[in-house]
Coordinates of C-alpha atoms and ligand atoms in Angstrom, one line a residue:
X1 CA 27.5 -23.0 -2.9
X2 CA 25.6 -20.1 -2.1
X3 CA 23.0 -18.5 -3.6
X4 CA 24.0 -15.1 -2.5
X5 CA 26.9 -13.1 -1.4
X6 CA 27.3 -11.2 2.2
X7 CA 28.1 -8.4 0.2
X8 CA 25.1 -8.6 -1.7
X9 CA 23.2 -8.7 1.5
X10 CA 23.9 -6.2 2.3
X11 CA 23.5 -3.3 -1.0
X12 CA 20.1 -4.6 -1.0
X13 CA 18.8 -3.8 2.8
X14 CA 20.3 -1.1 2.0
X15 CA 18.9 0.4 -0.9
X16 CA 15.9 -0.6 -0.1
X17 CA 15.3 1.0 2.8
X18 CA 17.2 4.0 1.6
X19 CA 16.0 7.3 2.2
X20 CA 14.7 8.3 -1.4
X21 CA 13.4 4.8 -1.4
X22 CA 11.1 5.6 1.6
X23 CA 9.6 8.5 0.1
X24 CA 9.1 7.0 -3.5
X25 CA 7.0 3.8 -1.6
X26 CA 5.1 6.6 1.5
X27 CA 4.0 7.7 -2.1
X28 CA 2.8 4.6 -3.4
X29 CA 1.1 3.9 0.1
X30 CA -1.2 7.2 -0.1
X31 CA -2.5 5.8 -3.3
X32 CA -3.4 2.2 -2.4
X33 CA -4.3 4.1 0.9
X34 CA -6.9 6.2 -1.3
X35 CA -8.0 3.5 -3.8
X36 CA -8.6 1.3 -0.8
X37 CA -10.9 4.4 0.6
X38 CA -12.9 4.4 -2.8
X39 CA -13.4 0.3 -3.0
X40 CA -11.1 -0.3 -6.0
X41 CA -9.2 -3.0 -5.8
X42 CA -5.9 -2.2 -3.2
X43 CA -3.5 -3.9 -1.5
X44 CA -4.9 -2.1 1.7
X45 CA -7.5 -2.8 3.3
X46 CA -9.2 0.2 5.0
X47 CA -12.2 -1.1 7.2
X48 CA -14.3 1.4 8.8
X49 CA -14.2 0.1 12.1
X50 CA -17.6 1.9 13.1
X51 CA -15.5 3.4 16.4
X52 CA -15.7 7.5 16.9
X53 CA -12.7 9.0 18.3
X54 CA -12.7 8.8 21.9
X55 CA -12.5 12.0 23.6
X56 CA -11.0 11.0 26.9
X57 CA -14.2 11.7 28.8
X58 CA -15.5 7.8 28.1
X59 CA -16.8 5.7 31.8
X60 CA -18.3 2.3 31.6
X61 CA -17.0 -1.1 33.1
X62 CA -16.2 -4.2 30.1
X63 CA -14.8 -8.0 30.1
X64 CA -12.0 -7.1 27.6
X65 CA -11.1 -10.7 25.3
X66 CA -8.3 -10.2 23.1
X67 CA -7.7 -12.9 20.5
X68 CA -4.0 -11.4 19.2
X69 CA -1.6 -14.1 17.6
X70 CA -0.3 -16.0 19.9
X71 CA -2.4 -15.9 22.9
X72 CA -6.0 -15.5 24.4
X73 CA -6.5 -12.6 27.1
X74 CA -9.2 -11.3 29.2
X75 CA -9.5 -9.3 32.0
X76 CA -12.0 -6.6 33.5
X77 CA -11.0 -3.1 32.6
X78 CA -13.9 0.6 34.3
X79 CA -13.1 3.3 32.6
X80 CA -13.4 6.4 35.6
X81 CA -13.0 8.8 33.3
X82 CA -10.6 11.9 32.9
X83 CA -8.2 9.8 31.4
X84 CA -8.5 7.7 34.5
X85 CA -8.6 3.4 34.2
X86 CA -8.9 0.7 37.0
X87 CA -8.6 -2.8 35.5
X88 CA -7.9 -6.8 36.8
X89 CA -5.3 -8.9 35.9
X90 CA -4.5 -10.1 32.7
X91 CA -5.6 -13.6 32.6
X92 CA -4.0 -15.8 29.7
X93 CA -3.3 -18.5 27.4
X94 CA -1.8 -20.0 24.4
X95 CA -3.6 -21.4 21.6
X96 CA -3.6 -24.3 20.9
X97 CA -3.3 -26.7 16.8
X98 CA -7.1 -27.4 17.6
X99 CA -8.0 -23.5 17.9
X100 CA -5.6 -22.5 15.4
X101 CA -5.6 -24.9 13.3
X102 CA -8.7 -26.4 13.9
X103 CA -12.6 -25.8 13.6
X104 CA -14.4 -22.8 13.9
X105 CA -16.5 -24.7 16.9
X106 CA -12.7 -25.6 18.8
X107 CA -11.4 -22.6 18.6
X108 CA -14.2 -20.8 19.8
X109 CA -15.5 -23.0 22.5
X110 CA -12.6 -22.2 23.9
X111 CA -12.1 -18.3 23.5
X112 CA -16.3 -18.8 25.3
X113 CA -14.6 -20.8 28.2
X114 CA -12.2 -18.4 28.7
X115 CA -15.1 -15.6 28.8
X116 CA -16.7 -17.8 31.2
X117 CA -13.8 -17.3 33.8
X118 CA -14.2 -14.0 34.1
X119 CA -18.2 -13.8 34.0
X120 CA -20.2 -14.0 37.1
X121 CA -23.4 -16.1 36.8
X122 CA -24.9 -13.8 39.1
X123 CA -24.8 -11.0 37.2
X124 CA -27.9 -9.6 34.9
X125 CA -25.7 -8.6 32.0
X126 CA -22.1 -8.5 31.8
X127 CA -20.5 -6.5 28.6
X128 CA -17.9 -8.3 26.2
X129 CA -15.7 -5.9 24.2
X130 CA -14.0 -8.3 22.4
X131 CA -10.4 -8.5 20.1
X132 CA -10.0 -9.8 17.5
X133 CA -6.8 -9.0 15.3
X134 CA -7.0 -10.5 11.7
X135 CA -8.4 -8.6 8.8
X136 CA -13.1 -8.2 9.6
X137 CA -15.2 -6.3 6.7
X138 CA -17.7 -4.3 9.7
X139 CA -20.7 -4.8 9.5
X140 CA -21.4 -2.5 12.6
X141 CA -19.2 -2.1 16.1
X142 CA -19.9 -5.5 16.9
X143 CA -20.4 -7.1 13.8
X144 CA -17.6 -8.3 10.8
X145 CA -16.9 -11.2 8.4
X146 CA -13.4 -12.4 8.9
X147 CA -11.7 -12.2 5.3
X148 CA -8.4 -14.0 5.6
X149 CA -6.6 -15.2 8.2
X150 CA -3.1 -14.1 9.1
X151 CA -0.6 -15.0 11.1
X152 CA -0.3 -18.7 10.2
X153 CA -4.3 -19.1 11.9
X154 CA -5.5 -21.5 9.6
X155 CA -8.9 -22.5 11.4
X156 CA -11.5 -24.2 9.1
X157 CA -15.4 -22.7 8.7
X158 CA -14.2 -19.4 9.8
X159 CA -13.2 -17.0 7.1
X160 CA -16.0 -15.2 5.5
X161 CA -18.2 -15.7 8.1
X162 CA -19.2 -13.5 11.5
X163 CA -17.4 -13.7 14.1
X164 CA -19.7 -11.6 16.7
X165 CA -22.4 -15.0 16.0
X166 CA -20.2 -17.7 15.4
X167 CA -18.3 -16.1 19.8
X168 CA -22.9 -15.9 21.0
X169 CA -22.7 -19.3 19.5
X170 CA -20.7 -20.8 21.5
X171 CA -21.0 -18.1 24.9
X172 CA -24.9 -19.7 24.6
X173 CA -23.4 -23.0 23.9
X174 CA -22.3 -22.9 27.6
X175 CA -25.1 -20.9 29.2
X176 CA -23.8 -18.0 29.4
X177 CA -26.3 -15.6 28.4
X178 CA -25.8 -13.2 30.3
X179 CA -23.2 -12.3 28.4
X180 CA -23.0 -9.5 25.9
X181 CA -20.6 -8.9 23.1
X182 CA -21.4 -4.6 22.9
X183 CA -18.8 -4.1 20.9
X184 CA -16.3 -6.4 17.8
X185 CA -12.5 -4.4 17.6
X186 CA -8.7 -4.7 16.0
X187 CA -5.6 -3.8 17.9
X188 CA -4.9 -1.1 16.3
X189 CA -8.0 0.8 16.5
X190 CA -7.7 0.2 20.3
X191 CA -3.9 0.6 21.0
X192 CA -5.8 4.6 19.0
X193 CA -8.6 4.9 21.9
X194 CA -6.6 4.0 24.5
X195 CA -3.7 6.0 23.4
X196 CA -6.1 9.3 22.5
X197 CA -7.9 8.5 26.7
X198 CA -4.7 10.2 27.3
X199 CA -3.2 12.3 24.7
X200 CA -5.8 14.4 22.7
X201 CA -3.7 14.5 20.0
X202 CA -3.4 10.9 19.2
X203 CA -5.1 9.5 15.3
X204 CA -2.6 6.7 14.6
X205 CA -2.3 3.0 16.3
X206 CA 0.0 1.3 15.9
X207 CA 0.3 -2.9 16.5
X208 CA 4.2 -4.0 16.1
X209 CA 4.0 -7.3 17.6
X210 CA 3.7 -11.1 15.9
X211 CA 1.7 -8.9 13.5
X212 CA 1.8 -5.4 11.8
X213 CA -1.2 -2.8 11.6
X214 CA -2.3 0.2 11.9
X215 CA -5.7 2.5 12.3
X216 CA -6.3 6.2 12.3
X217 CA -8.6 8.7 12.2
X218 CA -9.7 9.9 8.2
X219 CA -13.1 11.9 7.8
X220 CA -16.1 10.3 6.6
X221 CA -16.5 12.4 3.5
X222 CA -13.5 10.8 2.3
X223 CA -14.5 7.3 3.2
X224 CA -15.9 7.3 -0.3
X225 CA -17.0 3.9 -0.2
X226 CA -19.1 3.9 2.9
X227 CA -22.5 5.0 4.4
X228 CA -21.8 5.9 7.6
X229 CA -24.7 6.0 10.2
X230 CA -26.3 8.8 10.5
X231 CA -24.0 12.6 12.6
X232 CA -20.8 10.7 12.4
X233 CA -18.4 12.4 10.6
X234 CA -15.4 11.2 11.8
X235 CA -14.1 7.5 11.9
X236 CA -11.2 5.0 13.0
X237 CA -10.5 3.0 10.3
X238 CA -8.3 -0.7 10.2
X239 CA -5.4 -0.1 7.5
X240 CA -4.2 -4.1 7.3
X241 CA -0.7 -2.1 6.5
X242 CA 0.1 -5.8 6.8
X243 CA -1.3 -6.5 3.2
X244 CA 0.9 -3.7 1.7
X245 CA 2.9 -5.4 -1.7
X246 CA 4.3 -2.9 -3.4
X247 CA 8.3 -3.0 -2.3
X248 CA 11.1 -5.0 -4.2
X249 CA 11.8 -8.7 -2.2
X250 CA 14.8 -10.5 -1.9
X251 CA 15.4 -13.9 -2.6
X252 CA 15.1 -14.9 0.8
X253 CA 12.1 -13.2 0.9
X254 CA 10.3 -14.9 -1.7
X255 CA 11.5 -18.2 0.0
X256 CA 9.5 -16.7 3.1
X257 CA 6.3 -16.4 1.9
X258 CA 6.3 -19.3 -0.2
X259 CA 6.8 -21.5 2.0
X260 CA 4.0 -19.1 4.8
X261 CA -0.2 -20.9 4.8
X262 CA -1.0 -17.0 2.8
X263 CA 1.6 -17.2 0.4
X264 CA 1.1 -13.3 -2.0
X265 CA -0.4 -12.1 1.2
X266 CA 0.8 -9.2 3.7
X267 CA 3.7 -8.8 2.1
X268 CA 5.1 -5.3 4.2
X269 CA 4.2 -7.7 7.1
X270 CA 6.1 -10.7 6.2
X271 CA 9.2 -7.7 6.4
X272 CA 8.5 -5.9 9.8
X273 CA 7.1 -8.6 12.3
X274 CA 8.0 -10.6 14.1
X275 CA 6.4 -13.4 13.8
X276 CA 8.8 -13.6 10.6
X277 CA 11.7 -12.0 11.5
X278 CA 13.9 -14.6 12.9
X279 CA 12.9 -16.9 9.3
X280 CA 13.7 -14.3 6.9
X281 CA 17.5 -14.1 8.6
X282 CA 17.4 -18.1 8.5
X283 CA 17.0 -18.1 5.7
X284 CA 19.3 -15.9 4.3
X285 CA 22.7 -17.4 7.0
X286 CA 21.4 -21.2 5.6
X287 CA 22.0 -19.4 2.1
X288 CA 24.8 -17.8 2.9
X289 CA 26.3 -20.5 4.8
X290 CA 26.6 -24.2 3.2
X291 CA 25.6 -26.6 6.2
X292 CA 24.3 -24.7 9.0
X293 CA 21.3 -25.1 10.5
X294 CA 19.0 -22.5 12.2
X295 CA 15.7 -24.4 13.0
X296 CA 13.9 -23.1 15.1
X297 CA 15.7 -19.6 15.1
X298 CA 13.8 -16.7 16.4
X299 CA 13.6 -13.3 16.6
X300 CA 12.3 -13.0 20.8
X301 CA 14.9 -15.5 21.4
X302 CA 18.2 -15.3 19.1
X303 CA 17.6 -12.2 17.1
X304 CA 17.8 -10.6 20.8
X305 CA 20.0 -11.9 22.6
X306 CA 22.5 -11.6 19.0
X307 CA 21.3 -8.2 18.0
X308 CA 22.6 -6.9 22.1
X309 CA 25.6 -8.8 21.7
X310 CA 28.5 -6.0 22.8
X311 CA 31.1 -7.9 23.8
X312 CA 34.2 -7.8 21.3
X313 CA 33.9 -11.9 21.0
X314 CA 31.1 -11.7 20.1
X315 CA 30.3 -14.0 22.6
X316 CA 26.4 -14.0 22.8
X317 CA 26.8 -14.8 18.8
X318 CA 28.9 -17.3 19.8
X319 CA 26.6 -19.2 22.1
X320 CA 23.0 -18.6 20.4
X321 CA 25.3 -20.6 17.0
X322 CA 26.1 -23.3 19.6
X323 CA 22.5 -23.8 20.5
X324 CA 21.6 -25.2 17.2
X325 CA 24.8 -26.8 16.9
X326 CA 27.3 -24.5 15.6
X327 CA 30.5 -24.9 17.0
X328 CA 33.6 -23.6 16.1
X329 CA 32.4 -20.3 14.8
X330 CA 35.2 -17.4 13.5
X331 CA 34.9 -14.2 14.4
X332 CA 34.9 -13.4 11.2
X333 CA 31.5 -15.7 11.1
X334 CA 30.0 -14.6 14.3
X335 CA 30.1 -10.8 12.5
X336 CA 28.4 -11.5 9.8
X337 CA 25.6 -13.4 11.8
X338 CA 25.3 -10.6 14.0
X339 CA 25.2 -8.0 11.0
X340 CA 22.7 -10.0 8.5
X341 CA 20.8 -9.6 11.5
X342 CA 20.6 -6.2 12.4
X343 CA 20.8 -5.6 8.5
X344 CA 16.9 -7.1 8.4
X345 CA 15.6 -5.5 11.8
X346 CA 16.5 -2.2 10.6
X347 CA 14.7 -2.5 7.3
X348 CA 11.7 -3.7 9.6
X349 CA 12.0 -0.6 12.1
X350 CA 12.1 2.0 9.1
X351 CA 9.7 -0.2 6.5
X352 CA 7.2 1.2 9.8
X353 CA 8.6 4.6 10.4
X354 CA 7.9 5.3 6.4
X355 CA 4.5 3.7 6.8
X356 CA 3.6 5.9 9.8
X357 CA 4.4 8.4 7.6
X358 CA 2.4 7.5 5.1
X359 CA 0.0 7.7 7.9
X360 CA 0.5 11.1 9.9
X361 CA 0.8 12.6 6.2
X362 CA -2.2 11.1 4.9
X363 CA -4.6 13.3 6.8
X364 CA -1.7 16.4 7.7
X365 CA 0.9 16.0 4.8
X366 CA 2.9 19.4 5.9
X367 CA 2.4 18.7 9.7
X368 CA 0.6 21.5 10.6
X369 CA -1.2 20.1 13.5
X370 CA 0.6 17.8 16.4
X371 CA 0.0 14.1 16.0
X372 CA 0.4 10.4 19.4
X373 CA 1.2 7.6 17.7
X374 CA -0.1 5.4 20.2
X375 CA 2.9 1.7 19.4
X376 CA 2.4 -1.3 21.0
X377 CA 3.4 -5.0 20.0
X378 CA 6.3 -6.8 21.7
X379 CA 8.7 -6.4 18.6
X380 CA 8.5 -2.6 19.2
X381 CA 8.6 -2.6 23.2
X382 CA 10.7 -5.2 23.2
X383 CA 13.7 -5.9 20.5
X384 CA 17.0 -3.2 21.5
X385 CA 17.2 -0.5 19.0
X386 CA 13.4 -1.0 17.2
X387 CA 12.2 2.4 18.6
X388 CA 14.9 4.4 18.2
X389 CA 15.6 3.4 14.3
X390 CA 11.8 4.2 14.1
X391 CA 12.6 7.8 16.0
X392 CA 15.0 8.9 13.6
X393 CA 13.9 7.5 10.5
X394 CA 11.2 9.9 11.1
X395 CA 13.0 12.6 11.9
X396 CA 15.7 11.5 8.1
X397 CA 11.9 11.9 6.6
X398 CA 10.0 15.1 7.6
X399 CA 13.2 16.9 9.1
X400 CA 13.7 18.9 13.1
X401 CA 9.8 19.7 11.8
X402 CA 8.7 16.1 12.4
X403 CA 10.5 15.9 15.3
X404 CA 8.5 19.2 17.3
X405 CA 5.5 18.0 16.2
X406 CA 5.2 13.7 16.4
X407 CA 5.3 12.3 18.9
X408 CA 5.1 7.9 19.2
X409 CA 4.6 6.6 22.0
X410 CA 4.2 3.2 23.6
X411 CA 0.8 2.5 25.4
X412 CA 0.9 -0.3 28.0
X413 CA -1.9 -2.7 27.8
X414 CA -2.8 -1.4 24.8
X415 CA -5.2 -3.7 23.2
X416 CA -7.8 -4.2 26.8
X417 CA -7.5 -0.5 27.6
X418 CA -8.5 0.0 24.5
X419 CA -10.3 -2.3 24.1
X420 CA -13.0 -1.0 26.3
X421 CA -12.6 2.7 25.4
X422 CA -14.1 1.2 22.2
X423 CA -17.2 -0.3 24.6
X424 CA -18.0 2.5 25.5
X425 CA -18.0 4.4 22.9
X426 CA -20.1 2.1 21.5
X427 CA -23.0 2.6 23.0
X428 CA -23.4 6.1 21.7
X429 CA -22.8 5.2 18.5
X430 CA -25.6 2.8 18.2
Ligands
GLC1 C1 -2.6 -9.2 11.2 C2 -3.9 -8.6 11.3 C3 -4.2 -7.6 11.2 C4 -3.4 -6.5 12.8 C5 -2.0 -7.5 13.0 C6 -1.6 -7.1 14.4 O1 -1.2 -8.4 10.1 O2 -4.4 -9.4 10.3 O3 -5.5 -7.4 11.9 O4 -3.7 -5.8 13.3 O5 -1.4 -7.9 12.7 O6 -1.8 -7.6 15.3

């Protein structure tokens, strides 16, 4: 027997992401942000990043090394000032089980060798801007301790340790003594700074990819828990919004959480991000259809194709199901699959929009200023209609004024460009 009916699922998703629910969530989000900034117990870590907002005039060349979710990336980026950039090709390598489930030495050894392939031994000095997109409590622009792993990584010996030191040791071990790690950053301040480098109204950076999170610009006087370096008036805060949990969970959300490596944590992330969307849809579908086995069903390959299917008999949905050995489906079956995939993705996009709205209204409740939101990540860029639903929901929440005052942009290569900008501002605040 199915544990829930299609009718129940539809009404659940519509209820939890209705306009009134989103407004309620935004209010709670503000409270959590405030508590996090005061250093009280909160689901939002609200981490001061030691990165000051860019002016667009930053200059300098950096080697950016980026450990994001599933891949390592590196490239040389040169900022020429006035929003101009010269960047090398992106080198990419996917992380294996050894790195993501093994020991710290394996992970940082791999990162060090990867950096080595871009650094010339002849250079007297190679400034590295390191992007490490996990909840890190920063203690300086180039120092920070990992609070906990997210996005399914469980590498031992990293949680509770200082990240730049781990990378520095690995670099020294292979004799790369001319490399200096000038900055340590999360991908969200990088998205913000990359947006800001070309648009001075940019004050929020968002990632909607394997994981989800955002960073924004806050007045230092509001960050009660933090003793700011002298002369700093504004600071970028890494919210770590993926951990927000004041949300109604469906049975499928609870099941997914139970199966995850970080139970009870990252509840919003588990409803929004690319790593989990396919899993939710899979759990629901298997719950309705006895005997269906969709093991390996994911957002990138399967949900995307289903969402794009505009054919009358839902031919692509049929193809996806056949890949899982599910043949002879009826049109009704396929309609249900398409609608469930749509409901899961729509909730994700609407929650993303609510979180963005919460961040904007935290600093500017009546939208007096213009805001540019710099968004990056595969879900935002590639999932059908995801960005359109976000735009529509923001308009639904703010009305016409929202359309006038808020611009949501996709910033290409935001991580590498933003990390170089952070490397450049790092030179200013030391
Ligand atoms: C996870 C990480 C966070 C990162 C986000 C997007 O939520 O904890 O630090 O910004 O994924 O990559």
